[in-house]
Tab-separated table of C-alpha atoms and ligand atoms in Angstrom:
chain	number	residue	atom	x	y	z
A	1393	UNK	CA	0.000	0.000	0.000
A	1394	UNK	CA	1.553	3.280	-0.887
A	1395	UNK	CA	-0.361	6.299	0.635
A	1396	UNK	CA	0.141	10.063	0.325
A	1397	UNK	CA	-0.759	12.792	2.698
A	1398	UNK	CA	-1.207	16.404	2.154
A	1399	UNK	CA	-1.899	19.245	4.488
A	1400	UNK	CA	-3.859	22.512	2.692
A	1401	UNK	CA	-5.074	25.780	3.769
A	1402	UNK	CA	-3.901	27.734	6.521
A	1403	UNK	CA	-1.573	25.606	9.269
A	1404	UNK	CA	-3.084	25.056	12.462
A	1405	UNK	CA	-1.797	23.592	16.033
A	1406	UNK	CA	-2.348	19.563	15.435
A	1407	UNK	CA	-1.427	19.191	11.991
A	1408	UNK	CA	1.730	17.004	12.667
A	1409	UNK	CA	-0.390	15.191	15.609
A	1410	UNK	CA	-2.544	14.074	12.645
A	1411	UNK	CA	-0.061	13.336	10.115
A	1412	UNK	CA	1.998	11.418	12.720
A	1413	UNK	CA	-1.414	9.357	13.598
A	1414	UNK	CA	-1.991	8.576	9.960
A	1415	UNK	CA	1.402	7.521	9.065
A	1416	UNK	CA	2.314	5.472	11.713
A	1417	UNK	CA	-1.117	3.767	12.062
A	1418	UNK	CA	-0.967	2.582	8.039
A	1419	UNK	CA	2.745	1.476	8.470
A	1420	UNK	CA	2.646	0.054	11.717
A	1421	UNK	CA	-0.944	-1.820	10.609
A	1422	UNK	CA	-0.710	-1.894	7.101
A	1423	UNK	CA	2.538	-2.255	6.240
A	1424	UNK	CA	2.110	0.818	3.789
A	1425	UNK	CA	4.608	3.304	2.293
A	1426	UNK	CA	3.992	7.207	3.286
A	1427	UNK	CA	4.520	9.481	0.612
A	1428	UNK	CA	4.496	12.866	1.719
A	1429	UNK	CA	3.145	15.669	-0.271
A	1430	UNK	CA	4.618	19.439	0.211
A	1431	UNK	CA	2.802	22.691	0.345
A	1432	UNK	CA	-0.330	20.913	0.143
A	1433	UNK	CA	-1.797	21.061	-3.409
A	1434	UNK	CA	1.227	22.852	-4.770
A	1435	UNK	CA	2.934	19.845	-4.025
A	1436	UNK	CA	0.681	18.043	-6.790
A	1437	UNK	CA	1.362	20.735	-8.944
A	1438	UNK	CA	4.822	21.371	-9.215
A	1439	UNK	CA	5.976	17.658	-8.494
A	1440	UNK	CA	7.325	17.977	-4.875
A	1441	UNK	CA	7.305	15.278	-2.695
A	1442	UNK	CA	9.218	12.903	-0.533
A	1443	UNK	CA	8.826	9.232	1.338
A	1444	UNK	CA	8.012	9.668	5.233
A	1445	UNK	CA	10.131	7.554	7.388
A	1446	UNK	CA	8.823	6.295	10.417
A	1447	UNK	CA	11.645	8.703	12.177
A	1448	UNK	CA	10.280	11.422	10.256
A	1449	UNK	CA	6.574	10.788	11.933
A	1450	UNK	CA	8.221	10.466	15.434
A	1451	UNK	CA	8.534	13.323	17.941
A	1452	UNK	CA	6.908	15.647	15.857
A	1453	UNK	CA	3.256	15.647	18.245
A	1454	UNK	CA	3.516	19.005	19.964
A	1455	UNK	CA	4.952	20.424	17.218
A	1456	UNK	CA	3.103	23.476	15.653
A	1457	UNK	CA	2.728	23.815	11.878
A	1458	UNK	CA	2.962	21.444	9.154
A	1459	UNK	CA	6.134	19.361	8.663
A	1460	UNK	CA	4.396	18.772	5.028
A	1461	UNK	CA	4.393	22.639	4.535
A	1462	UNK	CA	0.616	24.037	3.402
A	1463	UNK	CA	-0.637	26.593	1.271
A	1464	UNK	CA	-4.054	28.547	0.447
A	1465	UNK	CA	-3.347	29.575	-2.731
A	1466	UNK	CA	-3.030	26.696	-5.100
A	1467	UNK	CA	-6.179	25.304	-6.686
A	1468	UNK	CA	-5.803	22.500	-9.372
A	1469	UNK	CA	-9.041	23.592	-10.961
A	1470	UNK	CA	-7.861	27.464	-11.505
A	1471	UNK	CA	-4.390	27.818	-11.299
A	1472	UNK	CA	-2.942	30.446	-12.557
A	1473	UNK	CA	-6.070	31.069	-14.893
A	1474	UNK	CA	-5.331	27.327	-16.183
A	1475	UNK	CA	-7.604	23.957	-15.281
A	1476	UNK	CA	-4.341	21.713	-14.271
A	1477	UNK	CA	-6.389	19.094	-12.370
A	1478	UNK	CA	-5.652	16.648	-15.120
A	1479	UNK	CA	-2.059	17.077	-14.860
A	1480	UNK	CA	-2.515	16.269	-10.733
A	1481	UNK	CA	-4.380	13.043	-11.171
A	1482	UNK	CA	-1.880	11.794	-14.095
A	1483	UNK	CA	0.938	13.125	-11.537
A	1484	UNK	CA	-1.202	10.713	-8.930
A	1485	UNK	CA	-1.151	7.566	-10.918
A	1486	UNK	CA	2.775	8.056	-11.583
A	1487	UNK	CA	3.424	7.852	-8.034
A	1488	UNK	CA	1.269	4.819	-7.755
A	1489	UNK	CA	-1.223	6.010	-4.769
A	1490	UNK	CA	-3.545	3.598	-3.563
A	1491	UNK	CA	-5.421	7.198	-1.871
A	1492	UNK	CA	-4.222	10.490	-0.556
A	1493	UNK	CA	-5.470	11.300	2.883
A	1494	UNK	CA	-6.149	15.330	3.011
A	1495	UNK	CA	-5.955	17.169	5.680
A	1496	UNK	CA	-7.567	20.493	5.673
A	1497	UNK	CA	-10.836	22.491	5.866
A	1498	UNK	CA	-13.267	23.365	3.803
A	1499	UNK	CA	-11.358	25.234	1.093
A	1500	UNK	CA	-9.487	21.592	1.157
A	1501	UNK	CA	-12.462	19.536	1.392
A	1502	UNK	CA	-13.699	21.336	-1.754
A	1503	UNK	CA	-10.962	20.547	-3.912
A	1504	UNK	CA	-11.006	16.864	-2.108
A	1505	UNK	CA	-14.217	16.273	-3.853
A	1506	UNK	CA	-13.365	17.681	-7.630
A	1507	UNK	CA	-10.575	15.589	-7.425
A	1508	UNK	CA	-12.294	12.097	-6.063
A	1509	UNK	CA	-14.957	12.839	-9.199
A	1510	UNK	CA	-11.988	12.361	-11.293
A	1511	UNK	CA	-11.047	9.005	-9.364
A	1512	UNK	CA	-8.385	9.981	-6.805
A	1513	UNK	CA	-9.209	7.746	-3.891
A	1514	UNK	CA	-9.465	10.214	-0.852
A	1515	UNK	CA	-10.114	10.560	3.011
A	1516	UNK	CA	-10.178	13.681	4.019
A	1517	UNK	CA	-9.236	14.863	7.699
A	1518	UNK	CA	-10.931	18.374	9.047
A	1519	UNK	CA	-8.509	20.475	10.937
A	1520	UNK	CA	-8.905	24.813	10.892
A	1521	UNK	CA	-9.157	27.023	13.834
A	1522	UNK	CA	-11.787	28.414	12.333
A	1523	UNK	CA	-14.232	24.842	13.362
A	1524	UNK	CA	-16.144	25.830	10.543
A	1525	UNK	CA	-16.223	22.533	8.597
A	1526	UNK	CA	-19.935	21.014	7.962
A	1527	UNK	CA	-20.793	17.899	9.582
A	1528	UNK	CA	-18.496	17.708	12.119
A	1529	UNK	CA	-18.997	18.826	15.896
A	1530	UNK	CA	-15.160	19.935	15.602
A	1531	UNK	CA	-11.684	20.366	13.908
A	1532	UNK	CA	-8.611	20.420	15.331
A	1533	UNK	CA	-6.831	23.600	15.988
A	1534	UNK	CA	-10.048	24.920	17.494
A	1535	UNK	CA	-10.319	24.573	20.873
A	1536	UNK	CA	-5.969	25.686	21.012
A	1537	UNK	CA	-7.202	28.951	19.218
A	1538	UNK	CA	-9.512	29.564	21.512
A	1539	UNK	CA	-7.124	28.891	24.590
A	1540	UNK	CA	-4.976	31.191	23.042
A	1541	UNK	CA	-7.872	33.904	22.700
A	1542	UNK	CA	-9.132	33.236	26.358
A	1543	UNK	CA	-6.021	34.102	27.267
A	1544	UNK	CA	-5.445	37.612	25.101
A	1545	UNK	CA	-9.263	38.436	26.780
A	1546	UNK	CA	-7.661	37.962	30.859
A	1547	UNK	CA	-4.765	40.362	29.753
A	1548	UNK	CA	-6.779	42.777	27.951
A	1549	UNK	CA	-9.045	43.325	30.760
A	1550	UNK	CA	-6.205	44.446	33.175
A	1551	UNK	CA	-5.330	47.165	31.090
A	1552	UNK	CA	-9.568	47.666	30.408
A	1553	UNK	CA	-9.609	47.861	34.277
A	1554	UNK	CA	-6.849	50.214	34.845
A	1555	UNK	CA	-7.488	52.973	32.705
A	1556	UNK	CA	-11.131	52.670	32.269
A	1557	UNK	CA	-11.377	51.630	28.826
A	1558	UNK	CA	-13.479	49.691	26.344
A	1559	UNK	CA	-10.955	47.053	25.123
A	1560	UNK	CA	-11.945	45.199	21.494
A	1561	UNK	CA	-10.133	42.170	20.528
A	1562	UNK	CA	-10.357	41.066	16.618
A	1563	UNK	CA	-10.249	36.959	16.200
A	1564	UNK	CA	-10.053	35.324	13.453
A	1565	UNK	CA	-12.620	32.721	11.928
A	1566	UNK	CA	-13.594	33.804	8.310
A	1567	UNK	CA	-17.294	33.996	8.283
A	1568	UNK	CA	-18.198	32.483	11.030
A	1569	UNK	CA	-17.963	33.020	14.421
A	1570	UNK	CA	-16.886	29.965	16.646
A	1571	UNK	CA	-13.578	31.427	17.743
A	1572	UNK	CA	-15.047	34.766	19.046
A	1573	UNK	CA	-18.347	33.003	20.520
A	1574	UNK	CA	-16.027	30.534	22.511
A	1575	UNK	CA	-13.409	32.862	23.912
A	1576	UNK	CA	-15.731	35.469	24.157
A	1577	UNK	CA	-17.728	32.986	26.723
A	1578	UNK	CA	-14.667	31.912	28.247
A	1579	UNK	CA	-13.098	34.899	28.799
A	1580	UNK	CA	-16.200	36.737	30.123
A	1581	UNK	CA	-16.318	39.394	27.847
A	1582	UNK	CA	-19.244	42.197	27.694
A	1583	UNK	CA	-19.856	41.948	23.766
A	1584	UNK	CA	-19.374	39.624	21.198
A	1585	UNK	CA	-19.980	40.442	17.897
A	1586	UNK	CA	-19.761	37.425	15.067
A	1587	UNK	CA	-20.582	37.479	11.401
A	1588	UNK	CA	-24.285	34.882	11.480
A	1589	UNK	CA	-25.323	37.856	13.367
A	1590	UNK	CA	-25.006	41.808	12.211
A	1591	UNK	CA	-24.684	43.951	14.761
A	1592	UNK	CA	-25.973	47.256	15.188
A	1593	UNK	CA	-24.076	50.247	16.890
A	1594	UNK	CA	-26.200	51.835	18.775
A	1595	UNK	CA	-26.646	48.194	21.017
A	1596	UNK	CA	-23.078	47.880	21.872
A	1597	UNK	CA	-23.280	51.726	22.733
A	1598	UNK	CA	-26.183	50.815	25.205
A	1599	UNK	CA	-23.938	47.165	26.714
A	1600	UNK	CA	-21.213	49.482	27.011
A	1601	UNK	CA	-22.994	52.253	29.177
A	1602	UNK	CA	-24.916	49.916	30.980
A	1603	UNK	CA	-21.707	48.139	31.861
A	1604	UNK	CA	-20.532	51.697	33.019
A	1605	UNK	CA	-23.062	52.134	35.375
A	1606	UNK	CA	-21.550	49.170	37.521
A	1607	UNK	CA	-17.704	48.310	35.881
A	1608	UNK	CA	-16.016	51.381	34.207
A	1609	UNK	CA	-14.482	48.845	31.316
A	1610	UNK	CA	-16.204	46.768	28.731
A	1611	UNK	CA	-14.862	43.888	26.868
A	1612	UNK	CA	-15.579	43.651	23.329
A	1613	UNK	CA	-15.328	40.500	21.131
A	1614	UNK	CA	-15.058	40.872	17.453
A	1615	UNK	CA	-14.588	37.817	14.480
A	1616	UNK	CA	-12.936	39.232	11.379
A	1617	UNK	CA	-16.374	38.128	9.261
A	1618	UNK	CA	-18.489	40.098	11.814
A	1619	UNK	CA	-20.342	43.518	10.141
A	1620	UNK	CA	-22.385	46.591	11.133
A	1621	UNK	CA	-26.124	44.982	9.847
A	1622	UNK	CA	-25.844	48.721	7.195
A	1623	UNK	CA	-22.016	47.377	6.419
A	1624	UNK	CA	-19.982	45.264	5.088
A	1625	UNK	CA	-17.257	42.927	5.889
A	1626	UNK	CA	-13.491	44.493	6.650
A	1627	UNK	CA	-11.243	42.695	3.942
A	1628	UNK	CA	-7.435	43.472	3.581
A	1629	UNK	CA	-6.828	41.828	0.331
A	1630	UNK	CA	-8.477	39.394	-2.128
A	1631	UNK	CA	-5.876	36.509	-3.511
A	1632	UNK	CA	-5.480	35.076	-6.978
A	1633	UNK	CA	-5.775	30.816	-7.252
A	1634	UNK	CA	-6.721	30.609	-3.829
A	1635	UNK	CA	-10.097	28.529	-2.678
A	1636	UNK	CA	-10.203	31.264	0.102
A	1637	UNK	CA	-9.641	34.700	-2.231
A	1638	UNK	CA	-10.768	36.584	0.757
A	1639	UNK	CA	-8.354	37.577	3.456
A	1640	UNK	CA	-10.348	39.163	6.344
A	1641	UNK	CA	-9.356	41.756	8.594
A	1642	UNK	CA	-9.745	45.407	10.154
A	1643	UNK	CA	-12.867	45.054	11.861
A	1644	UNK	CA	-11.752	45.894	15.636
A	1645	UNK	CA	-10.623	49.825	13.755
A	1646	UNK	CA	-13.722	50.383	12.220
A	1647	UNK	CA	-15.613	49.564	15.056
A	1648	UNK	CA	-13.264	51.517	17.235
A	1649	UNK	CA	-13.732	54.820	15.223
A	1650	UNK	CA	-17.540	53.853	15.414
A	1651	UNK	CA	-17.542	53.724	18.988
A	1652	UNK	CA	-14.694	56.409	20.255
A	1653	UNK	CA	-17.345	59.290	18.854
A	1654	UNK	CA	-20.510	57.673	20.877
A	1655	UNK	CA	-18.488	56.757	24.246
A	1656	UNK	CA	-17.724	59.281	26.450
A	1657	UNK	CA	-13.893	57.201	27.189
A	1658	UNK	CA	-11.217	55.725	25.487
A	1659	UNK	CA	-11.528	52.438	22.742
A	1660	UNK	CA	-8.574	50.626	22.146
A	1661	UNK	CA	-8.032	47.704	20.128
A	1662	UNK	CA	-6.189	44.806	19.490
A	1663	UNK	CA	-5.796	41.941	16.512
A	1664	UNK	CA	-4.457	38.563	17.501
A	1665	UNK	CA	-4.059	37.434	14.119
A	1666	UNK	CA	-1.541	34.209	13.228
A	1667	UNK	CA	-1.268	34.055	17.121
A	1668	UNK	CA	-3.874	31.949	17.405
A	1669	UNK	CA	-3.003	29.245	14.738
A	1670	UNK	CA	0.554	29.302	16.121
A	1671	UNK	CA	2.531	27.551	18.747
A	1672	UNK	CA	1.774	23.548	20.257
A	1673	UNK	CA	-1.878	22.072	20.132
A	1674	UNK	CA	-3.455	21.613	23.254
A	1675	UNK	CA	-3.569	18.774	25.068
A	1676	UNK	CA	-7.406	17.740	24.214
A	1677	UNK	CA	-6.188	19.085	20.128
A	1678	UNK	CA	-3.335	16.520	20.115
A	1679	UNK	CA	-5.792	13.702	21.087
A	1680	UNK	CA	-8.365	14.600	18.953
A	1681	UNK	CA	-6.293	14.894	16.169
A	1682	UNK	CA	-4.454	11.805	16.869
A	1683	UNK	CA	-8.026	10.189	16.813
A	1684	UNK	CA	-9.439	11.509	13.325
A	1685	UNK	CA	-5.778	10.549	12.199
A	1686	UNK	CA	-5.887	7.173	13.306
A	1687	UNK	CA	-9.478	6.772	12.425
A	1688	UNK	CA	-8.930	8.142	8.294
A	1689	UNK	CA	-6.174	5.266	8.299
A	1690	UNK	CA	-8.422	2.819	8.874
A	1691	UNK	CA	-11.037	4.098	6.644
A	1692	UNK	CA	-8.129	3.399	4.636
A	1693	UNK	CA	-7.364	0.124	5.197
A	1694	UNK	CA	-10.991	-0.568	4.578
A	1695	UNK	CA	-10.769	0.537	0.743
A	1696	UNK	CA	-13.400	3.525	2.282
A	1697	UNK	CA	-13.081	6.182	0.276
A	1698	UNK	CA	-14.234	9.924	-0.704
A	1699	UNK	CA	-15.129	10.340	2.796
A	1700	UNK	CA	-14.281	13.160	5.529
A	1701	UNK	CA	-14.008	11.428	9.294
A	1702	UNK	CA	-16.109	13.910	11.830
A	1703	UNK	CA	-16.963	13.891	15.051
A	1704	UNK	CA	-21.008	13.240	15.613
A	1705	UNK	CA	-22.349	13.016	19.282
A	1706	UNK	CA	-19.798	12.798	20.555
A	1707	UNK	CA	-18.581	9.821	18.584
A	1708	UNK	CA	-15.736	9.587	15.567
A	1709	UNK	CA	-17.617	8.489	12.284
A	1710	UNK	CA	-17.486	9.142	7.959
A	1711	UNK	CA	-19.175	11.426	5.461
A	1712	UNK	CA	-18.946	11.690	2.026
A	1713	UNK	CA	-16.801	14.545	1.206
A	1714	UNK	CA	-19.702	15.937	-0.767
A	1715	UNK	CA	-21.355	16.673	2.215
A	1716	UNK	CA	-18.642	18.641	3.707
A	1717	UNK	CA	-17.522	20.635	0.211
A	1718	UNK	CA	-18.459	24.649	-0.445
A	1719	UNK	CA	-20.282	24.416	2.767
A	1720	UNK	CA	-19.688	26.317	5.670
A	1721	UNK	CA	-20.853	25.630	9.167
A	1722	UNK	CA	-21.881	28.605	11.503
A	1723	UNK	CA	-23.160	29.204	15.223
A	1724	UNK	CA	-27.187	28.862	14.831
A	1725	UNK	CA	-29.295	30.531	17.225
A	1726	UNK	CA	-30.086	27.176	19.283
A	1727	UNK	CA	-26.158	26.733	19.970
A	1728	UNK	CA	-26.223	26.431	23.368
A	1729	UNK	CA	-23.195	28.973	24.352
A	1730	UNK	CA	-24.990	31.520	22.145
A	1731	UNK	CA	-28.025	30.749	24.290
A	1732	UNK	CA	-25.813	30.516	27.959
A	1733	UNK	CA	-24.153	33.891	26.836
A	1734	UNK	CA	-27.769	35.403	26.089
A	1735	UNK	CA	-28.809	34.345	28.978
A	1736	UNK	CA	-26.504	35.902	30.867
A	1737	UNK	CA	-26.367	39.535	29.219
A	1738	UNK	CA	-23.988	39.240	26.911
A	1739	UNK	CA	-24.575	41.690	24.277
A	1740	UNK	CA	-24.122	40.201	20.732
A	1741	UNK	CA	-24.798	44.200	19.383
A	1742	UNK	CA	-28.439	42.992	18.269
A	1743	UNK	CA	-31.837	43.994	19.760
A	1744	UNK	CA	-33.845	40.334	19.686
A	1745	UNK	CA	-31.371	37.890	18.652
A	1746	UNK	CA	-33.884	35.143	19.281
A	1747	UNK	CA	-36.269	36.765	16.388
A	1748	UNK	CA	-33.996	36.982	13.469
A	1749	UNK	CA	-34.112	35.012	10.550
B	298	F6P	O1	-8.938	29.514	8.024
B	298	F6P	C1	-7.989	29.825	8.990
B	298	F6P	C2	-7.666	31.290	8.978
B	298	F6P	O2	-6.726	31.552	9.999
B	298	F6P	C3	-8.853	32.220	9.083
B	298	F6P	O3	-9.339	32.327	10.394
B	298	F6P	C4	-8.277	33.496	8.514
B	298	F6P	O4	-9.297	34.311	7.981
B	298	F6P	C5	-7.387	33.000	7.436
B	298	F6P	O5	-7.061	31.663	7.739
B	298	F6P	C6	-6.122	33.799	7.284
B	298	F6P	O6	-5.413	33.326	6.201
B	298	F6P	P1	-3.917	33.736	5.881
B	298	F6P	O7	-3.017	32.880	6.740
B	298	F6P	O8	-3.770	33.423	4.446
B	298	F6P	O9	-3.759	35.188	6.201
């Protein structure tokens, strides 16, 4: 059995957790050959990649990043204004894959599925901070973000404390709002303001004077996707041949400048950025991920392919990847920390949250 593996999209904490679960599960088990595949799909572009030693899976758990290497920007199906997906799956049979087990998120996932149409036996693993992948109750790299986030929030709010200040803090999360929802709860803050859910000024204005009236500091909460309900998103920059052409970004300024002439007091703010996807995987990430790892090799070793392994109550399972492609998976109104967080006062900058469509 000869088996590659690929890591696309953004990196995340857990990567190499997962890559080290999937290798050394098929060679220990199956007695199969790891081919590694660099820079994710650029690797199957441009030719570039190299057999995986057992050595080379070992000691790498806690270890940020990708060993593989990753990109967002190369697409088979548009690449450089050319369809090159042929060229990938006869680059696929010359290696003499039996499957390619991809681990990414939903920008991956899509691609996953073009490419399994054409015959490339896949499993696909979901990892992104951003725990925005359809299907599944989480992705690695999630719940370390969100540590990470927590964290930023507790130090924030000595500084919001001291000088009497409403403190913002930008996550990321594209367009939807899992990151900022979770550390938002976790960290206690006063607002939290995420994309399913367009906020409206003059609400946070009334959270933060309300908050006055008993703490002279407010916390505020923002994802990058989140947008004044008369607004749009913040974007930085769009990007050519990527499956995510967006890059988000800006949001805690504009809301600043929108809130320093309301508030009588100061607004600063503050963008974590790569922070959160840098750095070692949690404890809980590095077992998860060693679990969807372990559990796409044996999809493997049961011929199972063009699936994606997710977590379902609770419990590791399969989906086809067309389930999971062009799909993205954000915080409904029933979620129950949205609900604990509304219950509790936390503004989320909308009048009746509860009554919106
Ligand atoms: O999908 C993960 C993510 O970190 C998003 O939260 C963010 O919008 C995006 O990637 C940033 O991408 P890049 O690393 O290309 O700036």
């Amino acid at each position: 059995m000869r088996i590659g593996i690929l890591t696309g999209g953004g990196d995340c904490q857990g990567l190499n957790a997962a890559i080290r679960a999937v290798a050394k599960s098929l060679m220990l088990n199956n007695n199969a050959e790891i081919i590694g595949i660099e820079d994710g799909f650029d690797g199957l572009l441009k030719r570039k990649v190299r057999q995986l030693s057992y050595a080379d899976c070992s000691g790498i758990l806690s270890l940020g990043g990708t060993i593989l290497g990753t990109s967002n920007k190369a697409n088979p199906f548009d690449y450089q204004g050319k369809d090159c997906s042929a060229d990938v799956m006869s680059y696929y049979h010359e290696l003499g894959l039996d499957a390619v087990v991809m681990i990414g998120g939903d920008g991956t996932m899509s691609i996953a599925y073009e490419l399994s149409k054409l015959g490339m036996n896949i499993v696909g693993v979901p990892k992104t901070i951003d725990n925005d992948l359809m299907c599944t109750e989480r992705t690695f790299g999630f719940q370390t973000a969100v540590s990470i986030v927590t964290e930023a929030i507790d130090r924030l709010r000595t500084t919001g404390h001291s000088h009497k200040r409403v403190m913002i803090l930008e996550t990321m999360g594209r367009y939807a709002g899992w990151i900022a929802l979770h550390a938002g709860v976790a960290g206690g803050a006063d607002v939290i303001l995420i994309p399913e859910y367009p906020y409206n000024i003059d609400e946070i204005v009334s959270a933060c004077e309300l908050r006055a009236s008993e703490q002279h500091y407010s916390i505020i909460v923002v994802a990058e996707g989140a947008k004044p309900e008369d607004g749009t998103m913040a974007v930085q920059e769009t990007i050519a041949d990527s499956p995510d052409p967006i890059r988000l970004g800006g949001i805690s300024d504009v809301l600043k400048s929108q809130l320093e002439t309301r508030l009588n007091g100061e607004v600063r703010a503050t963008s974590l950025g790569h922070i959160q996807r840098g750095g070692s995987p949690t404890a809980n990430d590095r077992i998860f991920a060693t679990n969807v790892g372990a559990f796409a090799a044996k999809l493997i070793s049961e011929n199972l392919f063009g699936r994606v392994v997710v977590q379902q109550k609770n419990q590791l399972t399969s989906v086809p990847l067309e389930q999971v492609a062009n799909q993205t998976k954000g915080v409904a109104r029933d979620n129950i920390t949205l609900q604990s967080a509304l219950s509790l006062g936390i503004s989320f900058g909308v009048a009746n949250l509860d009554a919106m469509g």
